[in-house]
Coordinates of C-alpha atoms in Angstrom, one line a residue:
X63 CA 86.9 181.0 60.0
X64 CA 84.1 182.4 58.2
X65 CA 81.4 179.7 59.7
X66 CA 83.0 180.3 63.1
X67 CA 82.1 183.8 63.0
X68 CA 78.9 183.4 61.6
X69 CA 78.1 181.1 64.5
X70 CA 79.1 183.8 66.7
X71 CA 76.8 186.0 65.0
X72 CA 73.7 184.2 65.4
X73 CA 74.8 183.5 68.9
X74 CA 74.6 187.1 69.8
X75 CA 71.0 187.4 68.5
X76 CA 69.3 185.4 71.7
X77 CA 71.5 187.8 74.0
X78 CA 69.8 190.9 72.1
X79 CA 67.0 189.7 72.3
X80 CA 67.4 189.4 76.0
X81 CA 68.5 192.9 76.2
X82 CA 65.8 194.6 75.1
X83 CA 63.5 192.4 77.7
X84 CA 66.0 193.3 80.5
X85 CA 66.1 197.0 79.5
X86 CA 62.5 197.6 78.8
X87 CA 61.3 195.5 81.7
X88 CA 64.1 196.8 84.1
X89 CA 63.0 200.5 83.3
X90 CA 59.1 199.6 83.5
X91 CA 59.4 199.0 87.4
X92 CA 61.2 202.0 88.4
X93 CA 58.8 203.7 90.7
X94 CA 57.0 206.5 89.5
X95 CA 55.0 207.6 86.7
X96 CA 56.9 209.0 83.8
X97 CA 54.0 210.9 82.5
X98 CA 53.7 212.8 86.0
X99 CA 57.3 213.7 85.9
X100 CA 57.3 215.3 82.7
X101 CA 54.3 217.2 83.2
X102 CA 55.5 218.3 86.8
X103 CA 53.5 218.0 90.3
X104 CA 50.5 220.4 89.3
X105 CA 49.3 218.4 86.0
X106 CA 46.2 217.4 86.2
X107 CA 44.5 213.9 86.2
X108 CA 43.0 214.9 82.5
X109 CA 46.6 215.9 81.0
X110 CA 48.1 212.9 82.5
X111 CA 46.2 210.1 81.0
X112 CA 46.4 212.3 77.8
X113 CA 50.3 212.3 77.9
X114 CA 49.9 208.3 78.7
X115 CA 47.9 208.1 75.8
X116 CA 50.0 209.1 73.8
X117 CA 53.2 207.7 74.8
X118 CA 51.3 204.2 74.6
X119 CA 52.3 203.8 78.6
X120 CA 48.5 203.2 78.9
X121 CA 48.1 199.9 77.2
X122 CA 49.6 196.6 79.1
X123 CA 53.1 196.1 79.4
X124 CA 53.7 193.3 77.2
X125 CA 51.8 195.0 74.0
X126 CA 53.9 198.5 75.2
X127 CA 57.3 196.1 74.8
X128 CA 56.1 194.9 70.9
X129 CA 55.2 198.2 69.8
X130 CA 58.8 199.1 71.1
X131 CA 60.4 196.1 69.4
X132 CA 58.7 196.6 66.1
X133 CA 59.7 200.7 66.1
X134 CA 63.6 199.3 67.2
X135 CA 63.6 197.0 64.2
X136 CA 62.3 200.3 62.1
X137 CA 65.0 201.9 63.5
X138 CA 62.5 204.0 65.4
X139 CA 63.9 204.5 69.1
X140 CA 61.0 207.0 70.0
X141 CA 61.1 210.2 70.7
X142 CA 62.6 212.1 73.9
X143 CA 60.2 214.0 75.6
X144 CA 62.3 216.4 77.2
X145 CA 64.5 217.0 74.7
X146 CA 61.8 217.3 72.1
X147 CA 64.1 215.1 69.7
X148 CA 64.6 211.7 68.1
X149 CA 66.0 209.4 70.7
X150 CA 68.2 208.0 67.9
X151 CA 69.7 211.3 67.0
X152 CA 70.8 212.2 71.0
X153 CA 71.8 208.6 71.3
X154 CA 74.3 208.6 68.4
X155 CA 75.5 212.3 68.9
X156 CA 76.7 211.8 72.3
X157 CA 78.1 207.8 71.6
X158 CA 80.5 209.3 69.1
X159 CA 81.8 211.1 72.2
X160 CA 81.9 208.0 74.3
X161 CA 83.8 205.7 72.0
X162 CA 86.2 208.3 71.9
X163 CA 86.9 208.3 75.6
X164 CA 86.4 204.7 75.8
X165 CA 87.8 203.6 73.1
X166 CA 90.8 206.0 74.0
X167 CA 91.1 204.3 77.4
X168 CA 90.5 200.7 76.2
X169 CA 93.7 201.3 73.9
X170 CA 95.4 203.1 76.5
X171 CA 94.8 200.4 78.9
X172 CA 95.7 197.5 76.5
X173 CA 98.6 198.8 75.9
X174 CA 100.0 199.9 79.3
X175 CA 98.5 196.9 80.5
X176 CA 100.1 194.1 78.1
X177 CA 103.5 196.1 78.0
X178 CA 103.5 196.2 82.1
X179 CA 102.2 192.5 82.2
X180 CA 105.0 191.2 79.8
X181 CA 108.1 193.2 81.9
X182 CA 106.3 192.2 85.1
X183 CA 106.4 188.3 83.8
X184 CA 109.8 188.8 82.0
X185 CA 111.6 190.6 85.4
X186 CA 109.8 188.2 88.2
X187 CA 110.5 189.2 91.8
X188 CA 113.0 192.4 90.8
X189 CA 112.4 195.6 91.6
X190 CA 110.5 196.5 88.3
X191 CA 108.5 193.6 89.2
X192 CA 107.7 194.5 92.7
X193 CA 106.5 198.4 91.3
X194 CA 104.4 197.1 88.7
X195 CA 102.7 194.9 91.3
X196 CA 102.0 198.0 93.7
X197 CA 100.9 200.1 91.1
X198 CA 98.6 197.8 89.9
X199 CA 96.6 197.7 93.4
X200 CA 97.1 200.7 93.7
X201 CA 95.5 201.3 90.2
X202 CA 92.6 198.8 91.4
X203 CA 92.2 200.1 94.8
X204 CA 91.0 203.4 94.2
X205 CA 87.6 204.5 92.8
X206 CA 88.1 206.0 89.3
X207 CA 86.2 209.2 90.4
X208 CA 88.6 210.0 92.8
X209 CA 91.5 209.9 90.9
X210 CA 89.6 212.1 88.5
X211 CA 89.2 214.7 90.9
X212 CA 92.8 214.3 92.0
X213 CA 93.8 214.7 88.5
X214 CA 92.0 217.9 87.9
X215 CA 93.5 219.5 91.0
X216 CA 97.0 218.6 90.2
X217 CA 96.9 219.0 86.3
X218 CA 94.4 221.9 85.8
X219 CA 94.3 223.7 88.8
X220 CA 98.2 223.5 90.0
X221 CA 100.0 222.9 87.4
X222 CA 97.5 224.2 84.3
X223 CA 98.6 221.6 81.8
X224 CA 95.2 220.2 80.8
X225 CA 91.4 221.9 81.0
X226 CA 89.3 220.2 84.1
X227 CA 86.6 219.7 82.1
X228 CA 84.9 219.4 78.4
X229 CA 85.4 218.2 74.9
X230 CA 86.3 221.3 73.6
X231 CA 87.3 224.8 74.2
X232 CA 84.6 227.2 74.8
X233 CA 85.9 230.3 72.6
X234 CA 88.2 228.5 69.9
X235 CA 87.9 224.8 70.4
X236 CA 87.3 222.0 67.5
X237 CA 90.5 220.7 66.3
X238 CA 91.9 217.8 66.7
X239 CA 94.5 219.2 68.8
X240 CA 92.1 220.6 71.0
X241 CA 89.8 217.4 71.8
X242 CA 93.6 215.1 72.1
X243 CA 94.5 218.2 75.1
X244 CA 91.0 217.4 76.5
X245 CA 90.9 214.0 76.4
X246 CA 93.9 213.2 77.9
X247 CA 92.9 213.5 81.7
X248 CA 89.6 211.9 81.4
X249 CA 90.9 209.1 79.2
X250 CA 94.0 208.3 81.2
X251 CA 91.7 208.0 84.6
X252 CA 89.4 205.9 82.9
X253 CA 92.2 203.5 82.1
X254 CA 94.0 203.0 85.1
X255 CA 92.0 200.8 86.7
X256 CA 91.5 198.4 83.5
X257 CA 95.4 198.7 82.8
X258 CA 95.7 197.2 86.4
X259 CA 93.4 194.0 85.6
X260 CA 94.9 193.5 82.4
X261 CA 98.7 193.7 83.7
X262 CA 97.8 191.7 86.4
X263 CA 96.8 188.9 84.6
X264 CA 99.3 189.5 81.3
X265 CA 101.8 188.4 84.4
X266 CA 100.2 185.7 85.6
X267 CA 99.6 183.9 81.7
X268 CA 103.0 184.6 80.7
X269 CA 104.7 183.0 83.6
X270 CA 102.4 180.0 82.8
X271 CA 103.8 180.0 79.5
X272 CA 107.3 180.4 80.5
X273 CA 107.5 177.4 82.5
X274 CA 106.0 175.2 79.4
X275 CA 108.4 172.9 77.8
X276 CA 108.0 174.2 74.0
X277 CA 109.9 177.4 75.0
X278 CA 112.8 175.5 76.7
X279 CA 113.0 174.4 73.3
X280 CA 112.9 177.4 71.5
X281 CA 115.8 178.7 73.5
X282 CA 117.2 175.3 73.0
X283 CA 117.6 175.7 69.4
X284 CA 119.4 179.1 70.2
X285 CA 116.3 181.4 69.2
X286 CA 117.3 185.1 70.8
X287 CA 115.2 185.9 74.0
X288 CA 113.5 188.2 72.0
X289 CA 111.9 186.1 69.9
X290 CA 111.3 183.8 72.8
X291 CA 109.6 186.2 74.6
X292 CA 107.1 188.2 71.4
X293 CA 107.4 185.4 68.7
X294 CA 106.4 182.4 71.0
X295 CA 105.6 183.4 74.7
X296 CA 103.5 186.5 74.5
X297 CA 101.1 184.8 71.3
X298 CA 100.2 181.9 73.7
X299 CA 99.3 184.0 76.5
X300 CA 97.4 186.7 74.4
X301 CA 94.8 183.9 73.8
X302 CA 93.8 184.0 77.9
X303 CA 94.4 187.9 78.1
X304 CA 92.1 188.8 75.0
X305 CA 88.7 187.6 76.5
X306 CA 89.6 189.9 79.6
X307 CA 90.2 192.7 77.5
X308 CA 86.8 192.5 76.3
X309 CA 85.9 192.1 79.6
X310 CA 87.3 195.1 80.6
X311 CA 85.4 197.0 77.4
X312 CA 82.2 196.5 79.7
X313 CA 83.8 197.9 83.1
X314 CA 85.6 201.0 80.4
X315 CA 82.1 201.8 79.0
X316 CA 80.3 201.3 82.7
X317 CA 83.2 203.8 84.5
X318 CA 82.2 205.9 81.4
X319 CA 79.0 207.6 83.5
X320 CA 81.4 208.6 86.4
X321 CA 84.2 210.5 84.2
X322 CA 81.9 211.8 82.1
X323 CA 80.6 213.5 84.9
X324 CA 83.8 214.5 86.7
X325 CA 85.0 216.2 83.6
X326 CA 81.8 217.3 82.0
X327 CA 82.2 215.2 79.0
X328 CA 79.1 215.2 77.1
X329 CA 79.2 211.4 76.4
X330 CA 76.7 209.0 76.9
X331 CA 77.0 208.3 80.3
X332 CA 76.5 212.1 81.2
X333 CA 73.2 211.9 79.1
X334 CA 71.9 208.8 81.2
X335 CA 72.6 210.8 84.5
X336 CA 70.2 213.3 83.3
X337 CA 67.5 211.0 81.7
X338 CA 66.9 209.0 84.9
X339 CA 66.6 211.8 86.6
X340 CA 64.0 213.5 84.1
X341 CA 62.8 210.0 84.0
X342 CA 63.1 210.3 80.1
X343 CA 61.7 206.7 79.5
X344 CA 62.6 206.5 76.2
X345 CA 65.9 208.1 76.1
X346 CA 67.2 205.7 78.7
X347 CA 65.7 202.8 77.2
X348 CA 67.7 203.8 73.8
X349 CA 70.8 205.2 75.5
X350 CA 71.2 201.7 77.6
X351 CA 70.1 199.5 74.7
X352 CA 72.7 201.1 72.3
X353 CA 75.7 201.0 75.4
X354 CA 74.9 197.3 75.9
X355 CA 74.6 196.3 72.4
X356 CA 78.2 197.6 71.7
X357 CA 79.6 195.5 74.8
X358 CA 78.3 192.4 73.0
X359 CA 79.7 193.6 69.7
X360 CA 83.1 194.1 71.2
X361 CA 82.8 191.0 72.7
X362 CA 81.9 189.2 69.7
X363 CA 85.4 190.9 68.6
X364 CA 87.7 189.8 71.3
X365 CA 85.9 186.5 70.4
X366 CA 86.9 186.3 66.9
X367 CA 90.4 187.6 68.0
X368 CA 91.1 185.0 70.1
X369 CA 89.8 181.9 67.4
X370 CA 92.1 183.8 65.3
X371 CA 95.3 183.1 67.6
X372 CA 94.0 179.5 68.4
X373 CA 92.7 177.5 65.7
X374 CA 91.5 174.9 68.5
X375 CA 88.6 177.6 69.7
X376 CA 86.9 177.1 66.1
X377 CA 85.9 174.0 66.2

């Protein structure tokens, strides 16, 4: 187990590697000049190139993308220009609030998702069958900001149970008590379409797995349907549903930059918004490097998970 992982390990490092090319690369041909934008419409030529300078964004691309890869390896992300801060210190100051929205909603999903999957299989073609089914488009249908905003009029402004927007309350906000009543709206609409997905295809591997011929003999020997069902069943068709789970991680995280601005959460998403549109090089180059290195670590996870279910994967 321990050399499997290891190879899953180095495997990752190419895909880093490639990472940082598509990030710095991707972010080098936006249009416009990032030295302009910070210094506004009336710099002149003279504090331009000076502000290029030093930024390095006057040397060639390819010698810009080294210097950036030996201060990343220093741990050195730069330096926000806007913000007049480490981009290492933004970057991990507004993560922590991202993993706990997306990591909220991942659970939430996985959860809701496996449970609805499993009575969906378990309960084919009745009535609890045919709900779970409509929920689940409808879950998939509809765009994730919408249902944001249609949970903040009915929950905040109707009915008042939850605040529309924030991490915590303005005046006397920092428990935990407070974040868990603020992070349920933003959280449960950043699930719902993942939950669909994973339901959907919970269903479909555990009716696979039911028709196999090793659980007509489990309930041949007189094992209780339970058992069927958790002990046998549901381990078998975990090993398909995990890789989509981490999947879903990526589309959780992604969605992240919508909810976060719906409902004001100041997560890494929210912070992206505002650095493309200060064109905040650096910042976005550190904020997107960091979001897509921890896709491929939970990736690497669900990986790991799933050898860890089926002994045949590690070979």
């Amino acid at each position: 187990m321990w050399l499997y992982c290891l190879k899953r390990i180095l495997a990752t490092i190419p895909i880093l590697i490639g990472l940082t090319l598509i990030v710095f690369f991707i972010m080098a041909m936006i249009p416009g000049d990032p030295a302009q934008a910070l210094l506004g419409p009336w710099a002149t030529p003279e504090n331009v190139a000076r502000v290029k300078t030093e930024l390095g964004l006057d040397k060639p691309l390819y010698q810009q993308y080294f210097i950036w890869m030996h201060n990343l390896i220093s741990g050195d992300f730069g330096r926000s220009f806007v913000l007049n801060r480490p981009v290492v210190d933004e970057v991990l100051e507004r993560f922590s609030a991202t993993l706990i929205l997306g990591g909220s909603a991942l659970l939430l999903s996985s959860v809701l998702g496996l449970l609805a999957g499993v009575l969906s299989a378990i309960r084919q073609f009745s009535w609890s069958d045919r709900f779970i089914t409509l929920a689940v488009l409808l879950g998939i249908s509809m765009p994730s900001f919408w249902i944001g905003l249609l949970m903040i009029m009915l929950f905040s402004v109707q009915l008042q149970w939850f605040p529309a927007s924030g991490m915590y309350d303005i005046w006397q906000g920092g428990g935990l008590s407070d974040l868990l009543h603020h992070l349920v709206l933003p959280a449960v609409t950043l699930s719902l379409v993942a939950t669909g997905v994973i339901a959907r295809l919970t269903r479909t591997a555990m009716l696979e797995v039911l028709r196999l011929d090793f659980i007509r003999t489990a309930r041949a020997k007189g094992l209780s349907e339970r058992k069927v069902i958790f002990r046998h069943a549901f381990r078998m068709a975990l090993v398909s549903v995990i890789p989509v789970i981490g999947i879903q991680a990526g589309f959780v995280f992604g969605g992240a930059v919508y909810i976060e601005t719906v409902f004001q959460w100041p997560g890494l998403g929210a912070m992206l918004v505002k650095a493309v549109a200060t064109r905040d090089l650096f910042l976005v180059q550190g904020g997107v490097l960091i979001a897509a290195a921890s896709y491929v670590f939970i990736n690497l996870l669900a990986d790991v998970a799933q050898a860890m279910l089926d002994p045949r994967l590690k070979s």
